[in-house]
Short mmCIF file of C-alpha atoms in Angstrom, two decimals:
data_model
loop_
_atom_site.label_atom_id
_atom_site.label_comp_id
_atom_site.label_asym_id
_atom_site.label_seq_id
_atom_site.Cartn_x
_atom_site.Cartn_y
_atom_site.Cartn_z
CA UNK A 24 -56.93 50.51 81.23
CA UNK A 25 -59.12 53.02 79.38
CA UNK A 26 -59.78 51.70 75.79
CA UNK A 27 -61.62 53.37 72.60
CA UNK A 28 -61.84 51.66 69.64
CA UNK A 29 -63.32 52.99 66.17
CA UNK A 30 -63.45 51.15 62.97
CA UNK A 31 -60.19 51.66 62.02
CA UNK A 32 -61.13 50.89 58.10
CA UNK A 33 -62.64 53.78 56.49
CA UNK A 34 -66.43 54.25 55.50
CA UNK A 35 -66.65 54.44 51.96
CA UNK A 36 -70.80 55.70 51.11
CA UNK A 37 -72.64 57.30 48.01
CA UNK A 38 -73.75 60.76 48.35
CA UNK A 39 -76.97 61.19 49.88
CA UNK A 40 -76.58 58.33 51.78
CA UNK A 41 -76.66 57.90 55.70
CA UNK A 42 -73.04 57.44 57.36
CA UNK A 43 -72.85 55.70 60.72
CA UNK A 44 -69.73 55.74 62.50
CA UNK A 45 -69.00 53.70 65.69
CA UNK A 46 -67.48 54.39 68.95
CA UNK A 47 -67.09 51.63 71.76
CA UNK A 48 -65.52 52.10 75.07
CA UNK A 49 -64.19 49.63 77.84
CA UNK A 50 -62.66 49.92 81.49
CA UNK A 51 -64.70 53.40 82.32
CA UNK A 52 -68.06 55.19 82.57
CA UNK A 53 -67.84 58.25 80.82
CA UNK A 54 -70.11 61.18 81.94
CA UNK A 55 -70.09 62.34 78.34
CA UNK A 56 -68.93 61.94 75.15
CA UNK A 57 -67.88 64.59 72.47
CA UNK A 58 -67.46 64.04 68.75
CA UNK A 59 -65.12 65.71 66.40
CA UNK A 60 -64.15 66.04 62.84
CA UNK A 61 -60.72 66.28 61.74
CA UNK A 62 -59.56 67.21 58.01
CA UNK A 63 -55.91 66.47 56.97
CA UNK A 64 -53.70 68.89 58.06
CA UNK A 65 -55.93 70.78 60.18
CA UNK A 66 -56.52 70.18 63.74
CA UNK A 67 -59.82 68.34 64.99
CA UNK A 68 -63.08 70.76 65.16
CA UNK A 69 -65.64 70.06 67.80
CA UNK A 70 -68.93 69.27 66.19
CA UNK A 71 -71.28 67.54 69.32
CA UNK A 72 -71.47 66.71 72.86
CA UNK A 73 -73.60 64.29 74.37
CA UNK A 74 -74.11 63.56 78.21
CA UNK A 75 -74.81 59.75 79.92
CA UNK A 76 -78.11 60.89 80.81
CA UNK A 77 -79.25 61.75 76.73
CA UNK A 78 -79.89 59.13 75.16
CA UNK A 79 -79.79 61.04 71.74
CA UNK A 80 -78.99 64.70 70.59
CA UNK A 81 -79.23 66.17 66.81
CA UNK A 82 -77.67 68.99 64.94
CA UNK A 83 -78.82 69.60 61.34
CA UNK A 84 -77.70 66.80 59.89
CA UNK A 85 -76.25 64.73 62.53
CA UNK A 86 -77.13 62.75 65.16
CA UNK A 87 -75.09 61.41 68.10
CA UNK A 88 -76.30 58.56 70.55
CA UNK A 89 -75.18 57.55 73.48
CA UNK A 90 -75.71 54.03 75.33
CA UNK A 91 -74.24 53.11 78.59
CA UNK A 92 -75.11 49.99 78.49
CA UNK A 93 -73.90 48.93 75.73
CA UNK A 94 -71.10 51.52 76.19
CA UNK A 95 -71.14 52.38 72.72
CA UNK A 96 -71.92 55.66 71.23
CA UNK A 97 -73.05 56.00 67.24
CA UNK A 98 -72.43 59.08 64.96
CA UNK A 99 -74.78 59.39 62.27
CA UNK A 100 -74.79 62.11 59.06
CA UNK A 101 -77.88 62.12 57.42
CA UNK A 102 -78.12 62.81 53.15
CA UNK A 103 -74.16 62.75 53.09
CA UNK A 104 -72.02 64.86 51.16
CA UNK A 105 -68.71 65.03 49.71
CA UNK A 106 -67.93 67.80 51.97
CA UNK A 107 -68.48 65.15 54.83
CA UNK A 108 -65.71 63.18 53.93
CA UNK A 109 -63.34 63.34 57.02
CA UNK A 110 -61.55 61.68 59.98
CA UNK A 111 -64.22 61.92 62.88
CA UNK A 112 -62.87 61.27 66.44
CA UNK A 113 -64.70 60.10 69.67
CA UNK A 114 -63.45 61.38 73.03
CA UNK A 115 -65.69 59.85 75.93
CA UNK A 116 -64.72 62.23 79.10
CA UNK A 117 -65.04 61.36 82.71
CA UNK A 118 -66.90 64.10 84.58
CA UNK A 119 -64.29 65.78 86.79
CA UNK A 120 -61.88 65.43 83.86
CA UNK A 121 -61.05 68.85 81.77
CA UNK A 122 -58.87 66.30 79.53
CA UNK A 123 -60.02 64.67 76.17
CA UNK A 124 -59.17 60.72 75.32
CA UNK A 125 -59.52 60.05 71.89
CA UNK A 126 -59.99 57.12 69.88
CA UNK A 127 -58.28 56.91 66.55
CA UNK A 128 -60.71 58.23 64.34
CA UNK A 129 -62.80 56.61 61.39
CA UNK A 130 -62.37 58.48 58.16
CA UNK A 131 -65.28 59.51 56.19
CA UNK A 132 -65.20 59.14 52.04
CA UNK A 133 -68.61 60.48 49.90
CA UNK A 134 -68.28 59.50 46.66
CA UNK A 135 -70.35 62.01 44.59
CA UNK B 6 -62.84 86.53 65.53
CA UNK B 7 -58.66 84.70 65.61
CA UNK B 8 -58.41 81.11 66.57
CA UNK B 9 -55.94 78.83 68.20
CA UNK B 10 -52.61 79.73 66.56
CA UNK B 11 -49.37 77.57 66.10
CA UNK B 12 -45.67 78.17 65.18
CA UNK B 13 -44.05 76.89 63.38
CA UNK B 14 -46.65 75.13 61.69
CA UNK B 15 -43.35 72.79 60.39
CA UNK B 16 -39.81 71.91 62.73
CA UNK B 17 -37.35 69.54 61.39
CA UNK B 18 -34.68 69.26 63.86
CA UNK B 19 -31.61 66.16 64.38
CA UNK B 20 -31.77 63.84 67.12
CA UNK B 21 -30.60 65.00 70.28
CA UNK B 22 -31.70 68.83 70.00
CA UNK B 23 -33.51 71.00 71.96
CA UNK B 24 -36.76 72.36 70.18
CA UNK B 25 -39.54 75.08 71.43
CA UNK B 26 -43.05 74.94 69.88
CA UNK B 27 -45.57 77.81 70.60
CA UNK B 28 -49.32 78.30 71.04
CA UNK B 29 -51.43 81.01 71.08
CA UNK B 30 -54.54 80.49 72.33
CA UNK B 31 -58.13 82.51 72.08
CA UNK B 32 -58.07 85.23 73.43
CA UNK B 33 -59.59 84.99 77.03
CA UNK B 34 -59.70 81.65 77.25
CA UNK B 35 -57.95 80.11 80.92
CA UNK B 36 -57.79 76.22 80.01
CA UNK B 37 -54.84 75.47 77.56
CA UNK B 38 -53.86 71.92 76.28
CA UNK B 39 -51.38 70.17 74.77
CA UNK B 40 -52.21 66.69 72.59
CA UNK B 41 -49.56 64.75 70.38
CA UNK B 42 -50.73 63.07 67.43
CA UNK B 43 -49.10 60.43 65.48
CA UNK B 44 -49.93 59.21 62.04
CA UNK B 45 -52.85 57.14 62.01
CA UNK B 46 -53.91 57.97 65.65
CA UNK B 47 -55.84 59.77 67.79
CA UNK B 48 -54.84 62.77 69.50
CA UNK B 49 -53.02 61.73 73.35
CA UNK B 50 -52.96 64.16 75.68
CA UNK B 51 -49.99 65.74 77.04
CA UNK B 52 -50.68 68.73 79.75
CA UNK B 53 -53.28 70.80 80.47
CA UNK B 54 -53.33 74.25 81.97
CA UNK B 55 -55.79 76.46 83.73
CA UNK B 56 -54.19 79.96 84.06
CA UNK B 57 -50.28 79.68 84.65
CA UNK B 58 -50.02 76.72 86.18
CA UNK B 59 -50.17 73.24 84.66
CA UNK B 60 -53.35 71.75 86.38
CA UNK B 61 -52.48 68.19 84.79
CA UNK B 62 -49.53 66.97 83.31
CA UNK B 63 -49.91 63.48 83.60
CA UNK B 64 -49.47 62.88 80.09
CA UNK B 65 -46.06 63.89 79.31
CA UNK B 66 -44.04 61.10 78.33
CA UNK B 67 -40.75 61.67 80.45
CA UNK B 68 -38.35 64.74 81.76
CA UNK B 69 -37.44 65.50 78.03
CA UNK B 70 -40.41 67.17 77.85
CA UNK B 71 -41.82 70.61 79.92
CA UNK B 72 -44.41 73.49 79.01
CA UNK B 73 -44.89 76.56 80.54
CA UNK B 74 -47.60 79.21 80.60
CA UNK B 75 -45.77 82.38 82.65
CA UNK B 76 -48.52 84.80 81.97
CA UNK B 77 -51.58 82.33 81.57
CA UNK B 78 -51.97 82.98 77.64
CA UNK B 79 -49.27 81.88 75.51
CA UNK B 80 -47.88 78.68 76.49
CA UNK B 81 -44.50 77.11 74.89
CA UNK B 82 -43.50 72.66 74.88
CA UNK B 83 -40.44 72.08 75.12
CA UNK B 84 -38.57 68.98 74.23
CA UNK B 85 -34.84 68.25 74.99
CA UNK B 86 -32.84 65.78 73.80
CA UNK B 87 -35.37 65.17 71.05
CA UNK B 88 -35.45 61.52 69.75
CA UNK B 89 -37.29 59.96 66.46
CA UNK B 90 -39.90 58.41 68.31
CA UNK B 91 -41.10 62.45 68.99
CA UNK B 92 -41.91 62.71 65.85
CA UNK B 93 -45.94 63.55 65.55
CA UNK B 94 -48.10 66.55 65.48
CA UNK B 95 -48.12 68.63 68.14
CA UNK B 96 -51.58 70.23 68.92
CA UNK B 97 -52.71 72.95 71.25
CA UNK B 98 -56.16 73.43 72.08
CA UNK B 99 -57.72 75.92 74.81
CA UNK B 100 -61.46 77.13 76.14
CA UNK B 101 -63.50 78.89 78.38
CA UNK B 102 -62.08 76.57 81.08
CA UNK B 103 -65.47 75.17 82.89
CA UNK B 104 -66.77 71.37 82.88
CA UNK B 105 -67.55 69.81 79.72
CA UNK B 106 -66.31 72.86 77.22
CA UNK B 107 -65.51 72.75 74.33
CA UNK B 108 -61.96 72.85 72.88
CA UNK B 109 -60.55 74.49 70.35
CA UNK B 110 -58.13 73.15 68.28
CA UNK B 111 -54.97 74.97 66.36
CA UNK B 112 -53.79 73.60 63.04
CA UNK B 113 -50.40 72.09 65.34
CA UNK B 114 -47.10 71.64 64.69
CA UNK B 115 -45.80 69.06 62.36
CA UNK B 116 -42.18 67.84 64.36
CA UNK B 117 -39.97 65.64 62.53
CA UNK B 118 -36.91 64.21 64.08
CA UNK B 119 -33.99 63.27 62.07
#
């Protein structure tokens, strides 16, 4: 079956420092992958998609890569700040599929 | 412009009774989900929508649970017979309804069953 795994402990980094989150897959081929962010209480906010043919794709200060061989994908926040700290969820999506599968989520802590 | 709206935001409810949770989704939008989360956990889907029919519901758990979307735009779960193992937060999410777009999420529904 379909499996997602994300470090399950949670990243604890300074401020200013570089986060990098991990998201492995098994059992599929996902045409894409999406990455969201999830604050307590709140539900999860969509912050970057990335396809199987892009091997990388940035957005201020993130950056999301994507390797199918390796089917692993890594979520990186560049000059971190306490504002960062978070749950951030993976959902690797199958082309013809409108639904999301989510891993569990790696949560975030910037100490200032 | 409004979001992805939820009520109640909180239902307690005893074991064995029948409970109704409600999503409003952005305006215009066709696609219309339903995730469960428990603590700890991921969001797992439940049903998905496009207009006002259920396109996908392969993720209910059982017969207990049903959602319906009469007039493709609000959409109600239902859950009979609730148990303790429902317990979780129950999350709506719609969009634009294409390939690949992105969802948006409500703040969900906090269910606990005593």
């Amino acid at each position: 079956s379909q499996k997602i795994e994300q470090n399950s402990e949670a990243l604890n980094i300074q401020e200013g420092k570089t986060a990098t989150l991990t998201c492995n897959y098994t059992n599929y081929s996902p045409a894409y992958l999406q990455w969201y962010r999830q604050d307590p209480g709140r539900g999860p906010v969509f912050l970057l998609l990335i396809r199987e043919n892009e091997k990388e794709k940035r957005k201020e200060r993130l950056k999301v890569t994507f390797d199918t061989t390796l089917k692993q994908s890594l979520f990186h926040i560049t000059a971190s700040q306490p504002a960062d700290s978070a749950t951030y969820l993976c959902a690797p999506a199958m082309d013809s599929s409108y639904k999301l599968i989510f891993g569990s989520g790696t949560r975030l802590l910037v100490r200032p | 412009g409004a979001g992805v709206s939820q009520t109640p935001s909180n239902k307690v409810t005893e074991k064995g009774k029948y409970v109704e949770l409600r999503c409003d989704p952005i305006s215009g939008h066709t696609a219309l989900y339903w995730y469960r989360q428990s603590l700890g956990q991921g969001p797992e889907f439940l049903i998905y929508f496009q207009g006002t029919g259920a396109a996908d519901d392969s993720g209910l758990p059982n017969d207990r649970f049903f959602a319906v979307r009469p007039e493709g735009s609000v959409s109600t779960l239902k859950i009979q017979r609730t148990e303790r193992g429902d317990s979780a937060v129950y999350l709506c999410a719609s969009s634009s309804g294409g390939y690949q777009e992105t969802q948006y999420f409500g703040p969900g529904t906090r269910l606990l069953v005593l």
